[in-house]
mmCIF file of C-alpha atoms in Angstrom:
data_model
loop_
_atom_site.group_PDB
_atom_site.id
_atom_site.type_symbol
_atom_site.label_atom_id
_atom_site.label_comp_id
_atom_site.label_asym_id
_atom_site.label_seq_id
_atom_site.Cartn_x
_atom_site.Cartn_y
_atom_site.Cartn_z
ATOM 1 C CA MET S 1 -16.824 15.635 51.557
ATOM 2 C CA GLU S 2 -16.236 12.076 52.644
ATOM 3 C CA GLN S 3 -12.565 11.070 52.475
ATOM 4 C CA LEU S 4 -11.860 9.154 49.281
ATOM 5 C CA PRO S 5 -9.577 6.142 49.037
ATOM 6 C CA SER S 6 -6.174 6.518 47.433
ATOM 7 C CA PHE S 7 -6.139 6.271 43.628
ATOM 8 C CA LYS S 8 -4.107 7.317 40.595
ATOM 9 C CA ARG S 9 -4.702 10.763 39.039
ATOM 10 C CA HIS S 10 -4.335 9.931 35.325
ATOM 11 C CA ARG S 11 -6.311 12.996 34.259
ATOM 12 C CA ARG S 12 -3.412 15.253 35.259
ATOM 13 C CA LEU S 13 -1.753 14.448 31.945
ATOM 14 C CA ARG S 14 -4.884 15.252 29.924
ATOM 15 C CA SER S 15 -5.601 18.692 31.331
ATOM 16 C CA SER S 16 -4.914 20.784 28.187
ATOM 17 C CA ASP S 17 -3.941 20.557 24.532
ATOM 18 C CA ALA S 18 -0.350 21.381 25.434
ATOM 19 C CA MET S 19 -0.229 18.779 28.186
ATOM 20 C CA ARG S 20 -1.679 16.083 25.949
ATOM 21 C CA ALA S 21 0.776 16.997 23.208
ATOM 22 C CA ILE S 22 3.924 16.612 25.319
ATOM 23 C CA VAL S 23 2.955 13.105 26.483
ATOM 24 C CA ARG S 24 1.589 11.876 23.133
ATOM 25 C CA GLU S 25 3.185 8.532 22.301
ATOM 26 C CA ASN S 26 2.534 8.274 18.553
ATOM 27 C CA HIS S 27 2.543 10.920 15.837
ATOM 28 C CA LEU S 28 1.633 11.166 12.155
ATOM 29 C CA ARG S 29 4.077 12.813 9.751
ATOM 30 C CA THR S 30 3.773 13.371 6.034
ATOM 31 C CA GLU S 31 7.000 11.379 5.676
ATOM 32 C CA ASP S 32 5.109 8.339 6.988
ATOM 33 C CA PHE S 33 2.822 8.164 3.958
ATOM 34 C CA ILE S 34 3.080 6.420 0.605
ATOM 35 C CA TYR S 35 0.474 7.722 -1.825
ATOM 36 C CA PRO S 36 -1.024 5.231 -4.332
ATOM 37 C CA MET S 37 -1.503 6.448 -7.912
ATOM 38 C CA PHE S 38 -3.215 4.776 -10.877
ATOM 39 C CA VAL S 39 -1.582 5.475 -14.237
ATOM 40 C CA ILE S 40 -3.860 4.771 -17.194
ATOM 41 C CA GLU S 41 -2.909 4.393 -20.827
ATOM 42 C CA GLY S 42 -4.079 7.185 -23.124
ATOM 43 C CA ASN S 43 -3.985 10.971 -23.236
ATOM 44 C CA ASN S 44 -5.707 13.772 -21.347
ATOM 45 C CA ILE S 45 -7.424 11.299 -19.019
ATOM 46 C CA LYS S 46 -8.336 12.018 -15.426
ATOM 47 C CA ASN S 47 -11.106 9.636 -14.415
ATOM 48 C CA GLU S 48 -12.434 9.746 -10.886
ATOM 49 C CA VAL S 49 -12.926 6.208 -9.582
ATOM 50 C CA PRO S 50 -16.691 5.979 -8.859
ATOM 51 C CA SER S 51 -16.229 3.906 -5.710
ATOM 52 C CA MET S 52 -13.311 6.039 -4.451
ATOM 53 C CA PRO S 53 -14.221 9.752 -4.345
ATOM 54 C CA GLY S 54 -11.121 11.901 -4.749
ATOM 55 C CA VAL S 55 -9.021 9.139 -6.327
ATOM 56 C CA PHE S 56 -8.285 9.274 -10.068
ATOM 57 C CA GLN S 57 -6.900 7.264 -12.932
ATOM 58 C CA VAL S 58 -4.434 9.663 -14.571
ATOM 59 C CA SER S 59 -2.757 9.422 -17.978
ATOM 60 C CA LEU S 60 0.970 10.005 -18.339
ATOM 61 C CA ASP S 61 0.596 13.446 -19.916
ATOM 62 C CA LEU S 62 -1.205 14.690 -16.778
ATOM 63 C CA LEU S 63 0.871 12.776 -14.241
ATOM 64 C CA LYS S 64 3.484 15.495 -13.731
ATOM 65 C CA ASP S 65 0.934 17.936 -12.324
ATOM 66 C CA GLU S 66 -0.568 15.267 -10.075
ATOM 67 C CA VAL S 67 2.811 14.294 -8.655
ATOM 68 C CA LYS S 68 3.759 17.954 -8.290
ATOM 69 C CA GLU S 69 0.836 18.442 -5.901
ATOM 70 C CA VAL S 70 1.880 15.391 -3.878
ATOM 71 C CA HIS S 71 5.479 16.631 -3.776
ATOM 72 C CA GLN S 72 4.491 20.138 -2.678
ATOM 73 C CA LEU S 73 2.461 18.680 0.189
ATOM 74 C CA GLY S 74 5.635 17.127 1.571
ATOM 75 C CA ILE S 75 4.742 13.517 0.762
ATOM 76 C CA LYS S 76 8.018 11.750 -0.049
ATOM 77 C CA SER S 77 6.800 8.496 -1.637
ATOM 78 C CA VAL S 78 4.313 7.285 -4.237
ATOM 79 C CA ILE S 79 3.386 3.779 -5.332
ATOM 80 C CA PHE S 80 2.300 3.252 -8.932
ATOM 81 C CA PHE S 81 -0.308 0.878 -10.328
ATOM 82 C CA GLY S 82 -0.687 0.547 -14.083
ATOM 83 C CA VAL S 83 -3.974 0.466 -15.996
ATOM 84 C CA PRO S 84 -3.143 -0.680 -19.558
ATOM 85 C CA SER S 85 -5.493 -0.590 -22.533
ATOM 86 C CA GLU S 86 -4.555 -4.113 -23.636
ATOM 87 C CA LYS S 87 -4.099 -7.308 -21.640
ATOM 88 C CA ASP S 88 -3.051 -10.872 -22.383
ATOM 89 C CA GLU S 89 -2.832 -14.279 -20.723
ATOM 90 C CA VAL S 90 0.670 -13.739 -19.339
ATOM 91 C CA GLY S 91 0.472 -10.053 -18.350
ATOM 92 C CA SER S 92 3.233 -8.977 -20.722
ATOM 93 C CA GLY S 93 2.406 -5.296 -20.166
ATOM 94 C CA ALA S 94 3.894 -5.610 -16.695
ATOM 95 C CA TYR S 95 7.439 -6.223 -17.889
ATOM 96 C CA VAL S 96 7.793 -4.421 -21.216
ATOM 97 C CA GLU S 97 10.143 -1.447 -21.354
ATOM 98 C CA ASP S 98 7.331 1.014 -22.106
ATOM 99 C CA GLY S 99 4.885 -0.381 -19.537
ATOM 100 C CA MET S 100 2.725 2.049 -17.584
ATOM 101 C CA ILE S 101 4.687 1.801 -14.346
ATOM 102 C CA GLN S 102 8.006 1.996 -16.202
ATOM 103 C CA GLN S 103 6.996 5.155 -18.077
ATOM 104 C CA ALA S 104 5.555 6.763 -14.947
ATOM 105 C CA THR S 105 8.719 5.975 -13.013
ATOM 106 C CA ARG S 106 11.003 7.544 -15.622
ATOM 107 C CA LEU S 107 8.860 10.677 -15.739
ATOM 108 C CA VAL S 108 8.770 11.158 -11.983
ATOM 109 C CA LYS S 109 12.460 10.443 -11.423
ATOM 110 C CA LYS S 110 13.294 13.023 -14.104
ATOM 111 C CA GLU S 111 10.972 15.747 -12.810
ATOM 112 C CA PHE S 112 11.131 15.007 -9.065
ATOM 113 C CA PRO S 113 14.386 13.133 -8.424
ATOM 114 C CA ASP S 114 13.960 13.244 -4.644
ATOM 115 C CA MET S 115 10.554 11.546 -4.803
ATOM 116 C CA LEU S 116 10.716 7.869 -3.837
ATOM 117 C CA VAL S 117 8.979 5.685 -6.415
ATOM 118 C CA VAL S 118 7.620 2.358 -5.213
ATOM 119 C CA ALA S 119 6.683 0.001 -8.043
ATOM 120 C CA ASP S 120 3.851 -2.447 -7.465
ATOM 121 C CA THR S 121 5.145 -5.737 -8.868
ATOM 122 C CA CYS S 122 2.228 -7.903 -9.907
ATOM 123 C CA LEU S 123 0.554 -9.197 -13.048
ATOM 124 C CA CYS S 124 -3.143 -8.884 -12.170
ATOM 125 C CA GLU S 125 -3.658 -5.473 -13.823
ATOM 126 C CA TYR S 126 -2.123 -6.840 -17.026
ATOM 127 C CA THR S 127 -3.618 -10.328 -17.358
ATOM 128 C CA SER S 128 -6.801 -10.904 -19.338
ATOM 129 C CA HIS S 129 -8.038 -13.234 -16.584
ATOM 130 C CA GLY S 130 -7.262 -10.832 -13.715
ATOM 131 C CA HIS S 131 -5.191 -13.243 -11.651
ATOM 132 C CA CYS S 132 -1.715 -12.567 -10.284
ATOM 133 C CA GLY S 133 0.124 -15.128 -12.378
ATOM 134 C CA VAL S 134 0.055 -17.641 -15.212
ATOM 135 C CA ILE S 135 -3.031 -19.872 -15.363
ATOM 136 C CA HIS S 136 -2.902 -23.618 -15.951
ATOM 137 C CA ASN S 137 -5.989 -25.783 -15.412
ATOM 138 C CA HIS S 138 -7.876 -22.920 -13.783
ATOM 139 C CA ASP S 139 -5.158 -22.414 -11.169
ATOM 140 C CA VAL S 140 -2.232 -20.017 -10.820
ATOM 141 C CA ASP S 141 1.046 -21.781 -11.617
ATOM 142 C CA ASN S 142 3.297 -20.636 -8.787
ATOM 143 C CA ASP S 143 6.738 -21.312 -10.256
ATOM 144 C CA GLU S 144 6.045 -20.215 -13.823
ATOM 145 C CA SER S 145 4.558 -16.987 -12.461
ATOM 146 C CA LEU S 146 7.728 -16.326 -10.454
ATOM 147 C CA THR S 147 9.756 -16.082 -13.646
ATOM 148 C CA LEU S 148 7.530 -13.330 -15.017
ATOM 149 C CA LEU S 149 7.400 -11.501 -11.689
ATOM 150 C CA ALA S 150 11.200 -11.446 -11.544
ATOM 151 C CA LYS S 151 11.280 -10.106 -15.096
ATOM 152 C CA THR S 152 8.797 -7.387 -14.057
ATOM 153 C CA ALA S 153 10.873 -6.372 -11.047
ATOM 154 C CA VAL S 154 14.059 -6.030 -13.102
ATOM 155 C CA SER S 155 12.208 -3.968 -15.723
ATOM 156 C CA GLN S 156 10.913 -1.638 -13.008
ATOM 157 C CA ALA S 157 14.361 -1.274 -11.467
ATOM 158 C CA GLU S 158 15.820 -0.471 -14.895
ATOM 159 C CA ALA S 159 13.237 2.307 -15.219
ATOM 160 C CA GLY S 160 14.478 3.842 -11.974
ATOM 161 C CA ALA S 161 12.128 2.489 -9.307
ATOM 162 C CA ASP S 162 13.575 3.085 -5.844
ATOM 163 C CA ILE S 163 11.681 0.222 -4.210
ATOM 164 C CA ILE S 164 10.183 -2.974 -5.643
ATOM 165 C CA ALA S 165 6.887 -3.969 -3.989
ATOM 166 C CA PRO S 166 5.761 -7.467 -5.038
ATOM 167 C CA SER S 167 2.094 -8.014 -4.163
ATOM 168 C CA ASN S 168 1.387 -11.354 -5.812
ATOM 169 C CA MET S 169 1.609 -13.749 -2.799
ATOM 170 C CA MET S 170 3.312 -16.508 -4.756
ATOM 171 C CA ASP S 171 5.484 -18.792 -2.615
ATOM 172 C CA GLY S 172 9.142 -17.838 -2.972
ATOM 173 C CA PHE S 173 8.528 -14.497 -4.684
ATOM 174 C CA VAL S 174 10.972 -12.538 -2.536
ATOM 175 C CA ALA S 175 13.791 -15.039 -3.070
ATOM 176 C CA VAL S 176 13.340 -15.147 -6.841
ATOM 177 C CA ILE S 177 12.988 -11.369 -7.211
ATOM 178 C CA ARG S 178 15.980 -10.690 -4.943
ATOM 179 C CA GLN S 179 18.105 -13.070 -7.001
ATOM 180 C CA ALA S 180 16.989 -11.488 -10.280
ATOM 181 C CA LEU S 181 17.656 -7.947 -9.072
ATOM 182 C CA ASP S 182 21.096 -8.884 -7.779
ATOM 183 C CA ARG S 183 22.055 -10.643 -11.012
ATOM 184 C CA ALA S 184 20.955 -7.589 -13.011
ATOM 185 C CA GLY S 185 23.115 -5.279 -10.909
ATOM 186 C CA TYR S 186 20.373 -3.858 -8.673
ATOM 187 C CA GLN S 187 21.697 -5.067 -5.335
ATOM 188 C CA HIS S 188 20.940 -1.618 -3.917
ATOM 189 C CA VAL S 189 17.205 -1.736 -4.706
ATOM 190 C CA PRO S 190 15.166 -2.849 -1.664
ATOM 191 C CA ILE S 191 12.091 -5.088 -1.671
ATOM 192 C CA MET S 192 8.962 -3.941 0.113
ATOM 193 C CA SER S 193 7.201 -7.276 0.370
ATOM 194 C CA TYR S 194 3.459 -7.690 0.641
ATOM 195 C CA ALA S 195 4.408 -10.272 3.239
ATOM 196 C CA VAL S 196 0.982 -10.640 4.830
ATOM 197 C CA LYS S 197 -1.837 -10.130 2.368
ATOM 198 C CA TYR S 198 -5.267 -11.439 3.185
ATOM 199 C CA ALA S 199 -7.993 -12.489 0.743
ATOM 200 C CA SER S 200 -10.119 -9.559 1.844
ATOM 201 C CA ALA S 201 -13.479 -8.090 0.896
ATOM 202 C CA PHE S 202 -11.947 -4.647 1.482
ATOM 203 C CA TYR S 203 -10.242 -4.660 -1.944
ATOM 204 C CA GLY S 204 -13.355 -4.098 -4.059
ATOM 205 C CA PRO S 205 -12.894 -0.404 -4.930
ATOM 206 C CA PHE S 206 -9.221 -0.954 -5.837
ATOM 207 C CA ARG S 207 -10.259 -3.489 -8.444
ATOM 208 C CA ASP S 208 -12.460 -0.790 -9.990
ATOM 209 C CA ALA S 209 -9.509 1.598 -10.046
ATOM 210 C CA ALA S 210 -6.974 -0.899 -11.407
ATOM 211 C CA ASP S 211 -9.411 -2.900 -13.561
ATOM 212 C CA SER S 212 -8.068 -6.085 -11.976
ATOM 213 C CA THR S 213 -11.109 -8.107 -10.928
ATOM 214 C CA PRO S 214 -10.546 -11.864 -11.497
ATOM 215 C CA GLN S 215 -12.584 -13.115 -14.442
ATOM 216 C CA PHE S 216 -13.149 -16.446 -12.727
ATOM 217 C CA GLY S 217 -12.862 -17.737 -9.183
ATOM 218 C CA ASP S 218 -11.073 -15.724 -6.516
ATOM 219 C CA ARG S 219 -7.597 -15.323 -5.023
ATOM 220 C CA LYS S 220 -8.075 -17.490 -1.946
ATOM 221 C CA THR S 221 -5.559 -20.117 -3.100
ATOM 222 C CA TYR S 222 -2.713 -17.619 -2.812
ATOM 223 C CA GLN S 223 -3.912 -14.820 -0.527
ATOM 224 C CA MET S 224 -4.386 -15.595 3.162
ATOM 225 C CA ASP S 225 -7.470 -16.689 5.094
ATOM 226 C CA PRO S 226 -8.687 -13.715 7.214
ATOM 227 C CA ALA S 227 -9.256 -16.091 10.138
ATOM 228 C CA ASN S 228 -5.543 -16.930 10.473
ATOM 229 C CA ARG S 229 -3.018 -15.201 12.705
ATOM 230 C CA VAL S 230 -0.127 -17.634 13.185
ATOM 231 C CA GLU S 231 0.080 -18.162 9.432
ATOM 232 C CA ALA S 232 0.893 -14.459 9.060
ATOM 233 C CA LEU S 233 4.083 -14.944 11.049
ATOM 234 C CA ARG S 234 5.068 -17.915 8.888
ATOM 235 C CA GLU S 235 4.571 -15.823 5.744
ATOM 236 C CA ALA S 236 6.524 -12.870 7.133
ATOM 237 C CA GLU S 237 9.338 -15.089 8.401
ATOM 238 C CA SER S 238 9.784 -16.631 4.945
ATOM 239 C CA ASP S 239 10.047 -13.203 3.351
ATOM 240 C CA VAL S 240 12.584 -12.030 5.922
ATOM 241 C CA GLN S 241 14.711 -15.114 5.282
ATOM 242 C CA GLU S 242 14.435 -14.584 1.520
ATOM 243 C CA GLY S 243 15.698 -10.997 1.692
ATOM 244 C CA ALA S 244 12.770 -8.622 2.202
ATOM 245 C CA ASP S 245 13.646 -5.111 3.408
ATOM 246 C CA PHE S 246 10.129 -3.968 4.398
ATOM 247 C CA LEU S 247 7.073 -6.009 5.439
ATOM 248 C CA ILE S 248 3.579 -4.924 4.356
ATOM 249 C CA VAL S 249 0.422 -5.991 6.170
ATOM 250 C CA LYS S 250 -2.686 -5.673 3.998
ATOM 251 C CA PRO S 251 -5.410 -4.679 4.841
ATOM 252 C CA ALA S 252 -4.626 -2.564 7.903
ATOM 253 C CA MET S 253 -7.725 -1.446 9.779
ATOM 254 C CA SER S 254 -9.170 -4.890 10.559
ATOM 255 C CA TYR S 255 -5.719 -6.459 10.992
ATOM 256 C CA LEU S 256 -3.997 -4.234 13.552
ATOM 257 C CA ASP S 257 -3.309 -7.305 15.693
ATOM 258 C CA ILE S 258 -1.263 -8.658 12.791
ATOM 259 C CA VAL S 259 0.590 -5.350 12.410
ATOM 260 C CA ARG S 260 1.582 -5.586 16.075
ATOM 261 C CA ASP S 261 2.580 -9.257 15.772
ATOM 262 C CA VAL S 262 4.809 -8.519 12.785
ATOM 263 C CA LYS S 263 6.374 -5.513 14.543
ATOM 264 C CA ASN S 264 7.080 -7.541 17.680
ATOM 265 C CA ASN S 265 8.641 -10.462 15.827
ATOM 266 C CA PHE S 266 10.752 -8.925 13.061
ATOM 267 C CA ASN S 267 13.349 -6.180 13.050
ATOM 268 C CA LEU S 268 12.302 -4.612 9.738
ATOM 269 C CA PRO S 269 10.171 -1.560 8.881
ATOM 270 C CA VAL S 270 6.485 -2.471 8.928
ATOM 271 C CA VAL S 271 4.105 -0.954 6.371
ATOM 272 C CA ALA S 272 0.332 -0.878 6.890
ATOM 273 C CA TYR S 273 -1.769 -0.695 3.723
ATOM 274 C CA ASN S 274 -4.909 1.344 4.444
ATOM 275 C CA VAL S 275 -6.797 -0.234 1.555
ATOM 276 C CA SER S 276 -9.473 1.012 -0.816
ATOM 277 C CA GLY S 277 -12.493 -0.388 1.020
ATOM 278 C CA GLU S 278 -11.340 1.262 4.234
ATOM 279 C CA TYR S 279 -11.010 4.537 2.343
ATOM 280 C CA SER S 280 -14.347 4.300 0.558
ATOM 281 C CA MET S 281 -16.347 3.512 3.694
ATOM 282 C CA VAL S 282 -15.054 6.658 5.368
ATOM 283 C CA LYS S 283 -15.666 8.790 2.267
ATOM 284 C CA ALA S 284 -19.237 7.484 1.907
ATOM 285 C CA ALA S 285 -20.037 8.166 5.549
ATOM 286 C CA SER S 286 -18.483 11.628 5.296
ATOM 287 C CA LEU S 287 -20.436 12.527 2.153
ATOM 288 C CA ASN S 288 -23.620 11.567 4.003
ATOM 289 C CA GLY S 289 -22.701 13.782 6.963
ATOM 290 C CA TRP S 290 -22.542 10.849 9.367
ATOM 291 C CA ILE S 291 -18.979 11.373 10.646
ATOM 292 C CA ASN S 292 -16.287 13.987 11.095
ATOM 293 C CA GLU S 293 -13.936 12.763 8.344
ATOM 294 C CA LYS S 294 -10.839 14.609 9.518
ATOM 295 C CA GLU S 295 -11.060 13.409 13.113
ATOM 296 C CA LEU S 296 -11.889 9.842 12.121
ATOM 297 C CA VAL S 297 -9.092 9.544 9.553
ATOM 298 C CA LEU S 298 -6.468 10.975 11.897
ATOM 299 C CA GLU S 299 -7.648 8.606 14.619
ATOM 300 C CA LYS S 300 -7.501 5.482 12.487
ATOM 301 C CA LEU S 301 -4.122 6.296 10.932
ATOM 302 C CA THR S 302 -2.725 7.025 14.390
ATOM 303 C CA ALA S 303 -4.068 3.632 15.465
ATOM 304 C CA MET S 304 -1.984 2.043 12.701
ATOM 305 C CA LYS S 305 1.112 3.809 14.006
ATOM 306 C CA ARG S 306 0.246 2.761 17.554
ATOM 307 C CA ALA S 307 -0.119 -0.848 16.401
ATOM 308 C CA GLY S 308 3.446 -0.748 15.096
ATOM 309 C CA ALA S 309 3.356 0.586 11.529
ATOM 310 C CA ASP S 310 6.393 2.619 10.529
ATOM 311 C CA LEU S 311 4.855 3.627 7.182
ATOM 312 C CA ILE S 312 1.301 3.759 5.856
ATOM 313 C CA ILE S 313 0.152 3.337 2.261
ATOM 314 C CA THR S 314 -3.027 5.403 2.153
ATOM 315 C CA TYR S 315 -5.324 7.179 -0.289
ATOM 316 C CA PHE S 316 -5.836 9.772 2.462
ATOM 317 C CA ALA S 317 -2.206 10.915 2.238
ATOM 318 C CA LYS S 318 -2.934 14.225 0.503
ATOM 319 C CA ASP S 319 -5.825 15.063 2.826
ATOM 320 C CA VAL S 320 -3.800 14.275 5.924
ATOM 321 C CA ALA S 321 -0.792 16.242 4.682
ATOM 322 C CA LYS S 322 -3.050 19.288 4.358
ATOM 323 C CA TRP S 323 -4.565 18.764 7.796
ATOM 324 C CA LEU S 324 -1.149 18.345 9.443
ATOM 325 C CA SER S 325 0.056 21.616 7.913
ATOM 326 C CA GLU S 326 -2.852 23.585 9.367
#
C-alpha cells in the first residue's frame, strides 16, 4: 500500500461503546429536567391535549397520582400552568389564594416535599383577552401589569412555590417581582426568569393546552423578534442586574446559538425551554413511523446541554427518564 501522509487518528476514541462513553463531553440526567404540567379546574378530568400526544390537562383531584409518577421516575422539578374555568380582563385568577397554581403547589409540597415546584408567573392563562398583562387601547400596559405580576408571584410564594418563573416579558418584571418577594419575606425564593423569550410560531400547541391564545393581535410588542441575537444579551443583562437567579431561553431547538451566547456571557444557570411545537413535531413524525423517537429526542436534548443549558424544561422528561433508566 502506498505510504500515506501523516494525519490525526480521531477514530481511535470512537472504537466501541465503552470508549465513546469515557470521552463523552455532555450527559443527560433526570435531575436536569423540569416537567411542565397543566392543572385544570374541575374534578376527575384528564384531557389529552390533541396537538400534544401524551400531555394532559389534569384536575387537582388526579394531580397526586400524576406527580407521583414523575417523582418515582427521579424527576426532581415540575413547573405548573393553570387552566381556570373563568377569566377576566385583569387575570385575577392568577393571584387569588385558591388559584390553580396555588392549590397545585400546596398539594405537591404536602405530598412530595422534596419535589421542587416552579410556578409560572404570568396572566395570559387567566385573562379573557389572552394577553400577558392589562390592556389599554389595544396594547399591554407595561407598568400596570407589573403590579399584578408582583402580586401573583407573592401569592405563589405564599403557597409554597420553590421557584418563581415570570414569563410575561414586561420590561422591569424581575426588579418588581424581586422587590415584592423581598418585602413579603420571601428573600430566599429564587427567580427563574424567562429572560430571552421570542415571539415564536413554536408555541401553538401550548396555547391549546393552556387555553391562552390571544383574542386579538399577537405578542410581538413584548416578546422578541426571532431575527435578533444581540437584543437577547440586552434582555438577559437587564434581568441579571435586576436580580434573576436563572435565565431561560425560549424556544430552545432553533435558538441554540442564543443558549450558548447567554451561557458565555452570564454566570448564572441557563435553562432551555424545549417548547410545545418542538415536542409535537417529533411526536407527529414518530406516530407516522418517520423517525426513531428515542434516538432523536436524546440527540436534541443533548444538543441543548452541549449548547450550554444547565437545565431543560421539556414535555419529554418522563420518556427520557424511562430511557435513561434502561
